[in-house]
CSV table of C-alpha atoms in Angstrom, one decimal:
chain,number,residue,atom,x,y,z
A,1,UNK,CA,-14.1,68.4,-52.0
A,2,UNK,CA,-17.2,66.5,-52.6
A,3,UNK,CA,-19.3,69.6,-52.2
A,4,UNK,CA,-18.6,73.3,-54.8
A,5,UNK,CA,-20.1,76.1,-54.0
A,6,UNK,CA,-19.6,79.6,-55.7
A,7,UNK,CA,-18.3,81.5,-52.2
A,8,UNK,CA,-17.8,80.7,-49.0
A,9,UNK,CA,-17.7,82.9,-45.8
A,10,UNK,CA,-18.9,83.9,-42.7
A,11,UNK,CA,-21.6,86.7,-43.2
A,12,UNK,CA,-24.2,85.3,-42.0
A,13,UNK,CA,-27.7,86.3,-42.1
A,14,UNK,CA,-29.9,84.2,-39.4
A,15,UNK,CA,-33.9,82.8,-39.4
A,16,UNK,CA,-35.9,81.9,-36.9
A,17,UNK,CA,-39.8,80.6,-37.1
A,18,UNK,CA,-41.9,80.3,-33.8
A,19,UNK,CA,-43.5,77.3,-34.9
A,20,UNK,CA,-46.8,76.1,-33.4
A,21,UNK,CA,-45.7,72.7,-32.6
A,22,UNK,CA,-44.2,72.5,-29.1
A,23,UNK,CA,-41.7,69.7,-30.2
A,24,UNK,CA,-40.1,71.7,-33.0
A,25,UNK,CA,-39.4,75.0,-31.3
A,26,UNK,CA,-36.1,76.0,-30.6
A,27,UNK,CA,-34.4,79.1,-28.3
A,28,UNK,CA,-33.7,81.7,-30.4
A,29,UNK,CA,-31.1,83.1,-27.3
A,30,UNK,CA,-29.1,79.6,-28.0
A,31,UNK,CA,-29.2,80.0,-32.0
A,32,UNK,CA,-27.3,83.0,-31.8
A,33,UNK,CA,-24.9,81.3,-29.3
A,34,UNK,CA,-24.3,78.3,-31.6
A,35,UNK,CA,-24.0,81.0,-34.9
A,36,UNK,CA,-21.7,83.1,-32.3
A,37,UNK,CA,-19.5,79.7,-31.3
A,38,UNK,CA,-19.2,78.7,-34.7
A,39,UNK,CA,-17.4,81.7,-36.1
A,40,UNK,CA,-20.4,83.4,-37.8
A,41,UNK,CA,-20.5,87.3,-38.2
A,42,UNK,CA,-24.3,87.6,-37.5
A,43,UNK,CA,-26.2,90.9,-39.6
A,44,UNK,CA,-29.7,89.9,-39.5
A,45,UNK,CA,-31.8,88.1,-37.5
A,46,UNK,CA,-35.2,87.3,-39.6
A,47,UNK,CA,-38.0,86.3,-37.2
A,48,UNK,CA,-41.3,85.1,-38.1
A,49,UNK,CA,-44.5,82.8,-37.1
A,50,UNK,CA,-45.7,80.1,-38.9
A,51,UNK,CA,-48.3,77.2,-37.9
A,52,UNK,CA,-46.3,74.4,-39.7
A,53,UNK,CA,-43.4,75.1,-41.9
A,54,UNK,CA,-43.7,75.1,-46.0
A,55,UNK,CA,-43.4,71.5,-47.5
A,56,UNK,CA,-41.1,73.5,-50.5
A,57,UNK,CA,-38.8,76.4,-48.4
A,58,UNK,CA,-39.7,76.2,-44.9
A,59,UNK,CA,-40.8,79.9,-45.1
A,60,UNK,CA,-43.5,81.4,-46.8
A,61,UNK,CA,-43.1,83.9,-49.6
A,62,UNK,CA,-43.1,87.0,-47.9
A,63,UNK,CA,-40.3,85.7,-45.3
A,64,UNK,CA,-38.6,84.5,-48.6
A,65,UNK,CA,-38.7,88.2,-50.0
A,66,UNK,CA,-37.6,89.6,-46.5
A,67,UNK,CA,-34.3,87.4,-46.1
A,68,UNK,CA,-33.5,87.8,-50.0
A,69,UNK,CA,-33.6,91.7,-49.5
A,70,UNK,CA,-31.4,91.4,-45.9
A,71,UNK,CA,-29.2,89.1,-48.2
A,72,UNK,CA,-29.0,91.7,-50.6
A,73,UNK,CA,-28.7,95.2,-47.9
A,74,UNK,CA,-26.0,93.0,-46.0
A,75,UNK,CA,-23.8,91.4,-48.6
A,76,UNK,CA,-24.2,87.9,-46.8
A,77,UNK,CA,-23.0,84.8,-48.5
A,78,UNK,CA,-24.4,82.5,-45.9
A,79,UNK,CA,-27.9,81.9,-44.5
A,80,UNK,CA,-28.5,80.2,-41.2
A,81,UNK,CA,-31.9,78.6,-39.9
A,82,UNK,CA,-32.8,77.9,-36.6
A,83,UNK,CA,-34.4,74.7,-37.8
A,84,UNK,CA,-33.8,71.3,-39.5
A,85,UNK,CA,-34.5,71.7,-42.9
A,86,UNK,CA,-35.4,68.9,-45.4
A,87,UNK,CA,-32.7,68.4,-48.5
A,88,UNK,CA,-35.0,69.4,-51.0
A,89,UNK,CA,-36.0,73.0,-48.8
A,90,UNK,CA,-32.2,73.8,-48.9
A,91,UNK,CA,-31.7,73.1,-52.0
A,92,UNK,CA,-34.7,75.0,-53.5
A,93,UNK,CA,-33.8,77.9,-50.7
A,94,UNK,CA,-30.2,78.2,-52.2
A,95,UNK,CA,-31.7,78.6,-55.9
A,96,UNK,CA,-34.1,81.2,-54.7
A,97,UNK,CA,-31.7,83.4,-52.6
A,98,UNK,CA,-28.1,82.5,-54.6
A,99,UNK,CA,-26.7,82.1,-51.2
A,100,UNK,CA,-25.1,79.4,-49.1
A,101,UNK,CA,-27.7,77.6,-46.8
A,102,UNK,CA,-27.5,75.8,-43.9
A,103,UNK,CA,-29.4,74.7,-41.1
A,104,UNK,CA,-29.2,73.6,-37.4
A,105,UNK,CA,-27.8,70.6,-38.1
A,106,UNK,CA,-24.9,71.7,-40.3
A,107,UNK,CA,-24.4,74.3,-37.9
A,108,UNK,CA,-23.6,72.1,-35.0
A,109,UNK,CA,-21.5,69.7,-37.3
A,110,UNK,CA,-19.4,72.7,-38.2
A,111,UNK,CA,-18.9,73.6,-34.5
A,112,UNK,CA,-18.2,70.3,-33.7
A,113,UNK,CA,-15.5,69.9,-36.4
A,114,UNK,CA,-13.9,72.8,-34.9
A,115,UNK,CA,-13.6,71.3,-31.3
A,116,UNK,CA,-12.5,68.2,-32.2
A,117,UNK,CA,-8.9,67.2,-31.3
A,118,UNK,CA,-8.4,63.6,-30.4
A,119,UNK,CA,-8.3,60.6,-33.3
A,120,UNK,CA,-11.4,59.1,-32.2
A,121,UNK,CA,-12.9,62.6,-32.3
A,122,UNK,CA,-12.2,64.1,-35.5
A,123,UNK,CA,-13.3,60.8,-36.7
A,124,UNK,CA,-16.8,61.0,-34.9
A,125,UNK,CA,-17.3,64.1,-36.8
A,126,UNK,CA,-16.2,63.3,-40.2
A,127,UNK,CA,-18.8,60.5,-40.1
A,128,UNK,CA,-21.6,62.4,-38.7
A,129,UNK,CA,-20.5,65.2,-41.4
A,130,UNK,CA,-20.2,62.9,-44.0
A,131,UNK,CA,-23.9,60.7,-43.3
A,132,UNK,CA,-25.6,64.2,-43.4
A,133,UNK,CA,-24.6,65.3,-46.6
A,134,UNK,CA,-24.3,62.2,-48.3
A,135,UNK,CA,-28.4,63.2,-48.7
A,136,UNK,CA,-27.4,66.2,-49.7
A,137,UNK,CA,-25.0,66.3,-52.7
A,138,UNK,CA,-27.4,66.9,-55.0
A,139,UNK,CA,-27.4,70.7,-54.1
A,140,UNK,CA,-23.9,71.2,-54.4
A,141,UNK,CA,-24.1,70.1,-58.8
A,142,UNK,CA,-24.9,71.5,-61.4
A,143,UNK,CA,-23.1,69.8,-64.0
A,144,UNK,CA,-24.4,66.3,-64.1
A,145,UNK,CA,-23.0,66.0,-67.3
A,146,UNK,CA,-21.5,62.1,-68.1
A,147,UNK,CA,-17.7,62.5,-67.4
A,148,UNK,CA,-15.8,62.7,-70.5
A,149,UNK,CA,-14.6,59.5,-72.2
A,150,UNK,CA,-10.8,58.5,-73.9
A,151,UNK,CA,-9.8,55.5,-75.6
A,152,UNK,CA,-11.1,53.1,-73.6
A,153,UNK,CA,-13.6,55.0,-71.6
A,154,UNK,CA,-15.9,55.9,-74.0
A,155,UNK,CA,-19.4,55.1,-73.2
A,156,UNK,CA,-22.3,55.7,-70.4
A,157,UNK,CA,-19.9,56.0,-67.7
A,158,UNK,CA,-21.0,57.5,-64.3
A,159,UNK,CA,-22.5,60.6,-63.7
A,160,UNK,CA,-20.3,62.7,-61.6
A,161,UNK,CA,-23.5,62.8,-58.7
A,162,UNK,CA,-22.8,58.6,-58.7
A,163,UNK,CA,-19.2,59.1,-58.5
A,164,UNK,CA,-19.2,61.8,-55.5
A,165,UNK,CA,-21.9,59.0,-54.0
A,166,UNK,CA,-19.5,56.2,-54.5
A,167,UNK,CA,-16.4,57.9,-52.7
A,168,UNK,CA,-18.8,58.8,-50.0
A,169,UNK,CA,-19.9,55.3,-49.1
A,170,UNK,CA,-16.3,54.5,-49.2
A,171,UNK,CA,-15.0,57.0,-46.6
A,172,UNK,CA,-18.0,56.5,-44.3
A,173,UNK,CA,-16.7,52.7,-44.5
A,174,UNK,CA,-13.3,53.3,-43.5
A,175,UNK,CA,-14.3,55.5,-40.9
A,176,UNK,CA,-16.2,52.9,-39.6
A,177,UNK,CA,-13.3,50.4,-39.5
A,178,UNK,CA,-11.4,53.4,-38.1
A,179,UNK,CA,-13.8,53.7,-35.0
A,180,UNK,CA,-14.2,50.4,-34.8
A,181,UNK,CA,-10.6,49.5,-33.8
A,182,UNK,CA,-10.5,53.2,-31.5
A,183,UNK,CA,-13.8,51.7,-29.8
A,184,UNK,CA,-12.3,48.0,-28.9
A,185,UNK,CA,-9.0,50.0,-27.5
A,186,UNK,CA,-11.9,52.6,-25.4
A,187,UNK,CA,-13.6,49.2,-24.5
A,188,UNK,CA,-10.4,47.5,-23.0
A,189,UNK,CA,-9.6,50.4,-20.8
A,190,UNK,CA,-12.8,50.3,-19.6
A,191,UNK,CA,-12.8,46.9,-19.0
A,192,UNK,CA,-9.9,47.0,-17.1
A,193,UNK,CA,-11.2,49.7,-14.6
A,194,UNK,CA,-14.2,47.5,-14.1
A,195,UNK,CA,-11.7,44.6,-13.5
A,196,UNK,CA,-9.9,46.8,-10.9
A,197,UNK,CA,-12.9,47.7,-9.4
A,198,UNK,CA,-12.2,51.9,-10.0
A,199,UNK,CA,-15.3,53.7,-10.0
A,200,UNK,CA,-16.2,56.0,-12.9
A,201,UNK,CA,-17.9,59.1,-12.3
A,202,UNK,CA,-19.0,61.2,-15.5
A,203,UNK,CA,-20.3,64.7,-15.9
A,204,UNK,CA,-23.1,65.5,-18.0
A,205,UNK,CA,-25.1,68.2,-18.9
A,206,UNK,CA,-26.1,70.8,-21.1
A,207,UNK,CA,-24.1,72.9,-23.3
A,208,UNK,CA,-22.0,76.1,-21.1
A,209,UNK,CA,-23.3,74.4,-18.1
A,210,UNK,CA,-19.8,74.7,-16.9
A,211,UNK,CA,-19.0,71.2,-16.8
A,212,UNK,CA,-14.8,71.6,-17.9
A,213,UNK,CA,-14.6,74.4,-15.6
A,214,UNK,CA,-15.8,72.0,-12.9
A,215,UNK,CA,-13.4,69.2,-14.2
A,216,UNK,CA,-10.4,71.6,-14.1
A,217,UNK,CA,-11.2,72.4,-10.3
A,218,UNK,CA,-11.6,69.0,-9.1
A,219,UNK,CA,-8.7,67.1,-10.9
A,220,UNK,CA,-6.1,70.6,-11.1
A,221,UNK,CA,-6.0,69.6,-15.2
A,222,UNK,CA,-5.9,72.3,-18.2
A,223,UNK,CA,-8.8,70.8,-19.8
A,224,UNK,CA,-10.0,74.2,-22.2
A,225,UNK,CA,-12.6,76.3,-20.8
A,226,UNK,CA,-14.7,79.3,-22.7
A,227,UNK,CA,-18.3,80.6,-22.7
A,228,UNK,CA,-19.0,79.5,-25.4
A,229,UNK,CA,-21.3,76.3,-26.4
A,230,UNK,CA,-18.9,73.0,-27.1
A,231,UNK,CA,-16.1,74.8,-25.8
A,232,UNK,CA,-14.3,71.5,-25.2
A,233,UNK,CA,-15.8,68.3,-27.7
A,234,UNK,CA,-13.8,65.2,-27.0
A,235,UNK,CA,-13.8,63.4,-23.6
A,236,UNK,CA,-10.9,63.9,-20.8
A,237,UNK,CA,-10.7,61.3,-18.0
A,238,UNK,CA,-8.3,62.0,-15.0
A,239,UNK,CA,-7.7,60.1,-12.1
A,240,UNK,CA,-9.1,61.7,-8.5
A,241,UNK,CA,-9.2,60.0,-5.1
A,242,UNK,CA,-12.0,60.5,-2.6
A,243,UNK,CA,-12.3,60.1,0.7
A,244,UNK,CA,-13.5,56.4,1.8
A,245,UNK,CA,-13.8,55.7,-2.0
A,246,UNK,CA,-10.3,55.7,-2.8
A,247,UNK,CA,-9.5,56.5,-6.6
A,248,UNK,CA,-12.0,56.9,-9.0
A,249,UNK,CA,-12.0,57.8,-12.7
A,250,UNK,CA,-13.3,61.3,-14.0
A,251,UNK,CA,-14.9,62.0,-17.1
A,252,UNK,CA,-15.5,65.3,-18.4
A,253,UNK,CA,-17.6,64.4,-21.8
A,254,UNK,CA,-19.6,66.2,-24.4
A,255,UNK,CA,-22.3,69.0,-23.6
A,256,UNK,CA,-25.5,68.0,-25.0
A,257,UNK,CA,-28.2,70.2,-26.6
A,258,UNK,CA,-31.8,70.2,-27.5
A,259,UNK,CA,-32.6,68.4,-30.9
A,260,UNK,CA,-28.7,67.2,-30.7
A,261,UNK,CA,-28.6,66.0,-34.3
A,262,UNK,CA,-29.5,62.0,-33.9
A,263,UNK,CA,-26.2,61.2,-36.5
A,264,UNK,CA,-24.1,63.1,-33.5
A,265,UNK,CA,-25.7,60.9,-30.7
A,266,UNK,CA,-24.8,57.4,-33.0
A,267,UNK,CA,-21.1,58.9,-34.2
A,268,UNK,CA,-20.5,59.6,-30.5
A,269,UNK,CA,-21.8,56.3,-29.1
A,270,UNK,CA,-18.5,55.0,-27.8
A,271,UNK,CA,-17.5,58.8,-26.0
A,272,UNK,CA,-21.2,58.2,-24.5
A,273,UNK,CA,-20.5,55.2,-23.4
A,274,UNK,CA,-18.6,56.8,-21.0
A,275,UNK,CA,-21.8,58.1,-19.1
A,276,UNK,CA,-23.7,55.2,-19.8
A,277,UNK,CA,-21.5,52.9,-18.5
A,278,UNK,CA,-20.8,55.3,-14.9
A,279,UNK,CA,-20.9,54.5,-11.5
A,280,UNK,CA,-22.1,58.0,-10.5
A,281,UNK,CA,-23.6,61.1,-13.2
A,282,UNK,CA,-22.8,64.4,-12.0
A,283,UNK,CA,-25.5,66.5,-14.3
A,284,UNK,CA,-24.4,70.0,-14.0
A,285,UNK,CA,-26.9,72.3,-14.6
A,286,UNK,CA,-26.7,76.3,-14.8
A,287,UNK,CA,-28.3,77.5,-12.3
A,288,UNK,CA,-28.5,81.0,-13.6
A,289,UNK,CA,-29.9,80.2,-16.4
A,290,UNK,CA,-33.5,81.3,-17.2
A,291,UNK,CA,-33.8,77.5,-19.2
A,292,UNK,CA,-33.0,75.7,-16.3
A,293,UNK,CA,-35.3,73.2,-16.3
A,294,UNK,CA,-35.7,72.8,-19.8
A,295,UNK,CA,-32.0,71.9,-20.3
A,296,UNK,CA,-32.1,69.4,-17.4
A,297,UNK,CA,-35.1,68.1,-19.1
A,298,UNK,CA,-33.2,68.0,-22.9
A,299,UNK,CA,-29.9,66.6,-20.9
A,300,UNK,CA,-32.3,63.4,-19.3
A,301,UNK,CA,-33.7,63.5,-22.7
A,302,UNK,CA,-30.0,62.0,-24.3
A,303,UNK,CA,-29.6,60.2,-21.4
A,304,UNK,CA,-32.4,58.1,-21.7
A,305,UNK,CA,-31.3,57.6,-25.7
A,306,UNK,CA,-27.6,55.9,-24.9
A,307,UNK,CA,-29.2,53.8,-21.9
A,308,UNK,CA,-27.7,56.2,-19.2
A,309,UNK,CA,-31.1,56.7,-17.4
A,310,UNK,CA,-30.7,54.4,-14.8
A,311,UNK,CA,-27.2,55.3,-13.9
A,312,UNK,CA,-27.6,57.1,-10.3
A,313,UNK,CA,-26.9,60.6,-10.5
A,314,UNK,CA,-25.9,64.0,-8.7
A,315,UNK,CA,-27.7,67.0,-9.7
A,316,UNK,CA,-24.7,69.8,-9.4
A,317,UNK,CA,-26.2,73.6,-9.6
A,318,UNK,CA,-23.2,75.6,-10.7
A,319,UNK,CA,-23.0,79.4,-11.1
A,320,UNK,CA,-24.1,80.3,-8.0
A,321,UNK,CA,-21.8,83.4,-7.9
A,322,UNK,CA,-24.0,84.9,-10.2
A,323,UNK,CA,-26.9,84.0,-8.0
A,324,UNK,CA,-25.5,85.6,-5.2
A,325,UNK,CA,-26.1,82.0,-3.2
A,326,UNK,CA,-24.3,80.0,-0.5
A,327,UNK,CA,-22.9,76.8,-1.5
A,328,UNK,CA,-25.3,74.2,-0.1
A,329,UNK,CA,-26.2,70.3,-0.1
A,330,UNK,CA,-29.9,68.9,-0.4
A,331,UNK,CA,-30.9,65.4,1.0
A,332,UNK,CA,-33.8,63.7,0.6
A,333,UNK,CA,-35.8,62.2,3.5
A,334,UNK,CA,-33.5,59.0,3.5
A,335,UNK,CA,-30.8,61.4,4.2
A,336,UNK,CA,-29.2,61.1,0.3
A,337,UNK,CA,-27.2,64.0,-1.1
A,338,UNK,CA,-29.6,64.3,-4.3
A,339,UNK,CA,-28.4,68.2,-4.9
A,340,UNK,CA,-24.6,69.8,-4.6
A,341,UNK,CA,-25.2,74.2,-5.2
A,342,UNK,CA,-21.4,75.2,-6.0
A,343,UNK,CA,-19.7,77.9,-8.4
A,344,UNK,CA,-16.8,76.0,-9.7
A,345,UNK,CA,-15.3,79.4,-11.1
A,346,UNK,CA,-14.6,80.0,-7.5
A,347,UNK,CA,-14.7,76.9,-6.2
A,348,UNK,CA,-17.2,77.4,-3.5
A,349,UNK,CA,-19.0,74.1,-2.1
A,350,UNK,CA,-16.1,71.8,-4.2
A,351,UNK,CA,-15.5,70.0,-0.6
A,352,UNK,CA,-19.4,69.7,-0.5
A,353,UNK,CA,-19.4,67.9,-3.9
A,354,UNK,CA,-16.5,65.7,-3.0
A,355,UNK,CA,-18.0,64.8,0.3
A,356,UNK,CA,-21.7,64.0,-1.9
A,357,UNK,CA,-19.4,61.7,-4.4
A,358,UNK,CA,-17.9,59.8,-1.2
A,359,UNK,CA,-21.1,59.4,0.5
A,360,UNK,CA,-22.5,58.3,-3.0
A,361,UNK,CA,-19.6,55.5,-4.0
A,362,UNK,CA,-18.5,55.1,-0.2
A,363,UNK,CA,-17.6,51.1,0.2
A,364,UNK,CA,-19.2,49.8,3.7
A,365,UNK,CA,-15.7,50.4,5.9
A,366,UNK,CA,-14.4,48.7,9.0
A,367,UNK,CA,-13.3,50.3,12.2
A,368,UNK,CA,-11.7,49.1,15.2
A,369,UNK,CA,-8.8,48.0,17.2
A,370,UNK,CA,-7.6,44.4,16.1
A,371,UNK,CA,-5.3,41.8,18.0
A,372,UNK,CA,-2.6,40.4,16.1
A,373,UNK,CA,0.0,38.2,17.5
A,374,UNK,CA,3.5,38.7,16.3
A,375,UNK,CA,3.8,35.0,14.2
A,376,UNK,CA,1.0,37.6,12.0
A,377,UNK,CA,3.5,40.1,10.6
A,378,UNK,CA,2.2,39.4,6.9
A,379,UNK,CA,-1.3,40.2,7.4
A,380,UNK,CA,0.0,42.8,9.0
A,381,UNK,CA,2.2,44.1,6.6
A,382,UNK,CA,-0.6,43.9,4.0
A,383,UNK,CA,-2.7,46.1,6.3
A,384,UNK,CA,-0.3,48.8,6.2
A,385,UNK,CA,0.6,48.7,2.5
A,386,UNK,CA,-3.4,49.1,2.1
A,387,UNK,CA,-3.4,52.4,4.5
A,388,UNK,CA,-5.5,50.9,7.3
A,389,UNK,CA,-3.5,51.3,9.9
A,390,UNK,CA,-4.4,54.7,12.1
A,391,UNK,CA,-2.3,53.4,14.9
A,392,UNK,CA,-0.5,50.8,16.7
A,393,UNK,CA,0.3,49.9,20.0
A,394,UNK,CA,1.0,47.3,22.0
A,395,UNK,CA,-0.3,44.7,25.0
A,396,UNK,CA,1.5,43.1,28.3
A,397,UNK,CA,1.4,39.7,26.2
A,398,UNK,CA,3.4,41.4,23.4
A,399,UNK,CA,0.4,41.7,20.7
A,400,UNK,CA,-0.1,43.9,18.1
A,401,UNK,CA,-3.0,46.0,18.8
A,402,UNK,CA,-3.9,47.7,15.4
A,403,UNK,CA,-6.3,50.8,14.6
A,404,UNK,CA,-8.0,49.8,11.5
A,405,UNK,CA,-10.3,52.0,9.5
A,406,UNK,CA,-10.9,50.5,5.9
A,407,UNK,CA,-12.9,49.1,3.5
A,408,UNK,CA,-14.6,45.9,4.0
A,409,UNK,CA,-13.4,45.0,0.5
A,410,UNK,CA,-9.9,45.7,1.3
A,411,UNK,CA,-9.8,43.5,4.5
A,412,UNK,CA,-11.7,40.7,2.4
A,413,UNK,CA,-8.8,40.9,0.2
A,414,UNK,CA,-6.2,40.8,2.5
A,415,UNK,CA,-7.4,38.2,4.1
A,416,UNK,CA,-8.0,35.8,1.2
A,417,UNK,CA,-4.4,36.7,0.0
A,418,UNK,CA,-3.1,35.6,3.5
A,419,UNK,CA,-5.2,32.6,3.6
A,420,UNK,CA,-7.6,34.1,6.8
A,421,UNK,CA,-10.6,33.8,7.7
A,422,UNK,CA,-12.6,36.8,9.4
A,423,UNK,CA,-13.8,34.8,11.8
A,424,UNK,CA,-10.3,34.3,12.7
A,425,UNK,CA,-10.1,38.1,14.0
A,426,UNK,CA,-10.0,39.6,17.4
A,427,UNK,CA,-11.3,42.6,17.8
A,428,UNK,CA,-10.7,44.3,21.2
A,429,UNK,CA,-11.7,47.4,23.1
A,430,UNK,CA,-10.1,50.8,22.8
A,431,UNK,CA,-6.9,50.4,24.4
């Protein structure tokens, strides 16, 4: 362990400052969510107001005298904040108080080290874990004594702060050649689908927006589900077809967050990538949620970071159960779906959102009844295997007369592989 602290635990006593600056305030309804999803028994919530926070502890003195006397009536060994906190604040907070400290950031680390289950995943988080305390290590010594010498050893040597440092840098650069070689697999898949010409289609959104739940109804997989914030961490992709699309390749990713710690966003670039690199974005959003338009705006907010802004999207308003609502589409005055209303614990307006995907990725298709002679039994064939043919009959000259609904791609296709040209085709009447 790089870091030694006296005790550990879960007793957690919790702080919250209602800061002036608009940028910096944070939900206190969410903080005890995250302290809640991260395994911590809360016992006190200290609240208070402040117009900027204290260069040395964040708090002011009387705060400091509350939480050490909640700490004290409570038993804690473990104080949360609500905030990011500088190195130096927790390290002069933890000498004040004689308690663990830890702030937003570490808190969502910690959650996220929970959820992690893939490889690529658990590496992600060891980095981002790892880059955030390599500033704080200081903290966690209080012997920087010179390590002890033996023949042969004896002299300056390395503090043990330099050694802990040393090990650190290591790690973080194996990690990195780790990830490196999990990326270049993530970036040959994806490469491939482009190559194959499968449309990906990703689902964003904040945090408990319902996002899995949504995943689990539209591909039937067992992707884990809770209410709870980063119930599931590392990225699923599943295969779904869709009408006049044909198969494309969901993504279920990570929930975002407001103030998502910026070391998460860069460890989890490549599972990003993901969104950023989409055909279509389905942002699910809560639509029971009293934050609604603050989350979509925090969720647009990451986007923007990994260069996913542009993607085209699909707002999808879920929980409408608990609005009491009818599952519904919105189109703008072109006539594009921009808005899908569904409950995905029930599974009302599913069908709507898979008919909004289709209409959104739909390939321009062909229709008609085509001529074929019989000396054209291989593009016919081809036709067939591609699942254009609605019907066949025939004519007095002993023609084929085909029923073709497909995609213009897929007819371009077969026609190059057969050596056709389109203008070559004779399309007749509805026999």
């Amino acid at each position: 362990m790089f870091f030694e602290r006296e005790k550990g635990g879960n007793r957690a006593v919790l702080v919250h400052l209602d800061l002036a600056d608009e940028s910096e305030k944070e939900d206190v309804g969410e903080f005890l969510e995250l302290a809640r999803s991260a395994g911590a028994e809360t016992l006190a919530l200290i609240r208070g107001q402040r117009n900027q926070p204290s260069p040395r502890l964040f708090i002011g003195a009387g705060k400091l005298d509350e939480l050490r006397a909640a700490i004290e009536e409570h038993d804690a060994d473990l104080v949360l904040f609500n905030h990011a906190l500088k190195p130096s604040q927790e390290r002069n907070l933890e000498r004040e108080l004689s308690c663990r400290v830890l702030d937003r950031t570490g808190l969502i680390l910690d959650i996220f080290a929970q959820r992690a289950r893939t490889y690529e995943g658990k590496l992600q988080v060891e980095l981002a874990q790892l880059e955030y305390m390599s500033t704080r290590l200081v903290r966690g010594w209080t012997h920087l004594e010179r390590q002890k010498g033996g023949i042969g050893l004896r002299g300056p040597g390395e503090t043990q702060l330099e050694t802990d440092r040393r090990l650190l840098r290591a790690r973080i650069g194996a990690i990195h050649r780790r990830l490196k070689k999990v990326r270049q697999q993530r970036e040959n898949s994806r490469r491939a689908r482009v190559q194959a010409e499968i449309p990906a289609v990703s689902l964003v959104g904040y945090t408990n927006a319902g996002k899995s739940t949504l995943f689990n109804q539209m591909t039937q997989a067992q992707v884990y589900a809770a209410d709870q914030l980063f119930a599931t961490l590392d990225p699923t992709l599943r295969r779904l077809d869709v009408t006049d699309v044909g198969p494309v390749v969901l993504a279920d990713t990570v929930g975002f967050i407001r103030h998502l710690p910026h070391k998460l966003v860069e460890a989890f670039q490549a599972t990003l990538q993901e969104a950023s690199e989409a055909s279509l974005l389905l942002h699910v959003v809560d639509a029971a949620s009293l934050e609604r338009e603050d989350n979509q705006f925090q969720v647009e907010a990451v986007l923007a970071e990994i260069g996913a802004s542009e993607v085209p999207s699909l707002l999808v308003f879920n929980k409408i159960d608990r609005l009491e609502q009818a599952p519904r589409l919105e189109r703008d005055d072109a006539g594009q779906v921009q808005r899908v209303w569904l409950s995905a614990q029930t599974g009302q307006g599913i069908d709507l959102l898979l008919q909004a995907i289709s209409e959104r990725l739909a390939l321009p298709q062909v229709e008609g009844w085509l001529q074929l002679p019989a000396t054209a039994s291989r593009f016919r064939a081809q036709l067939y295997a591609r699942g254009g043919v609605l019907a066949e009959t025939y004519d007095e000259q002993g023609n084929s007369l085909l029923h073709l609904h497909l995609s213009k791609k897929d007819l371009g296709q077969v026609l190059a592989s057969v050596e056709m040209s389109e203008d070559a085709l004779i399309w007749v009447t509805k026999p």
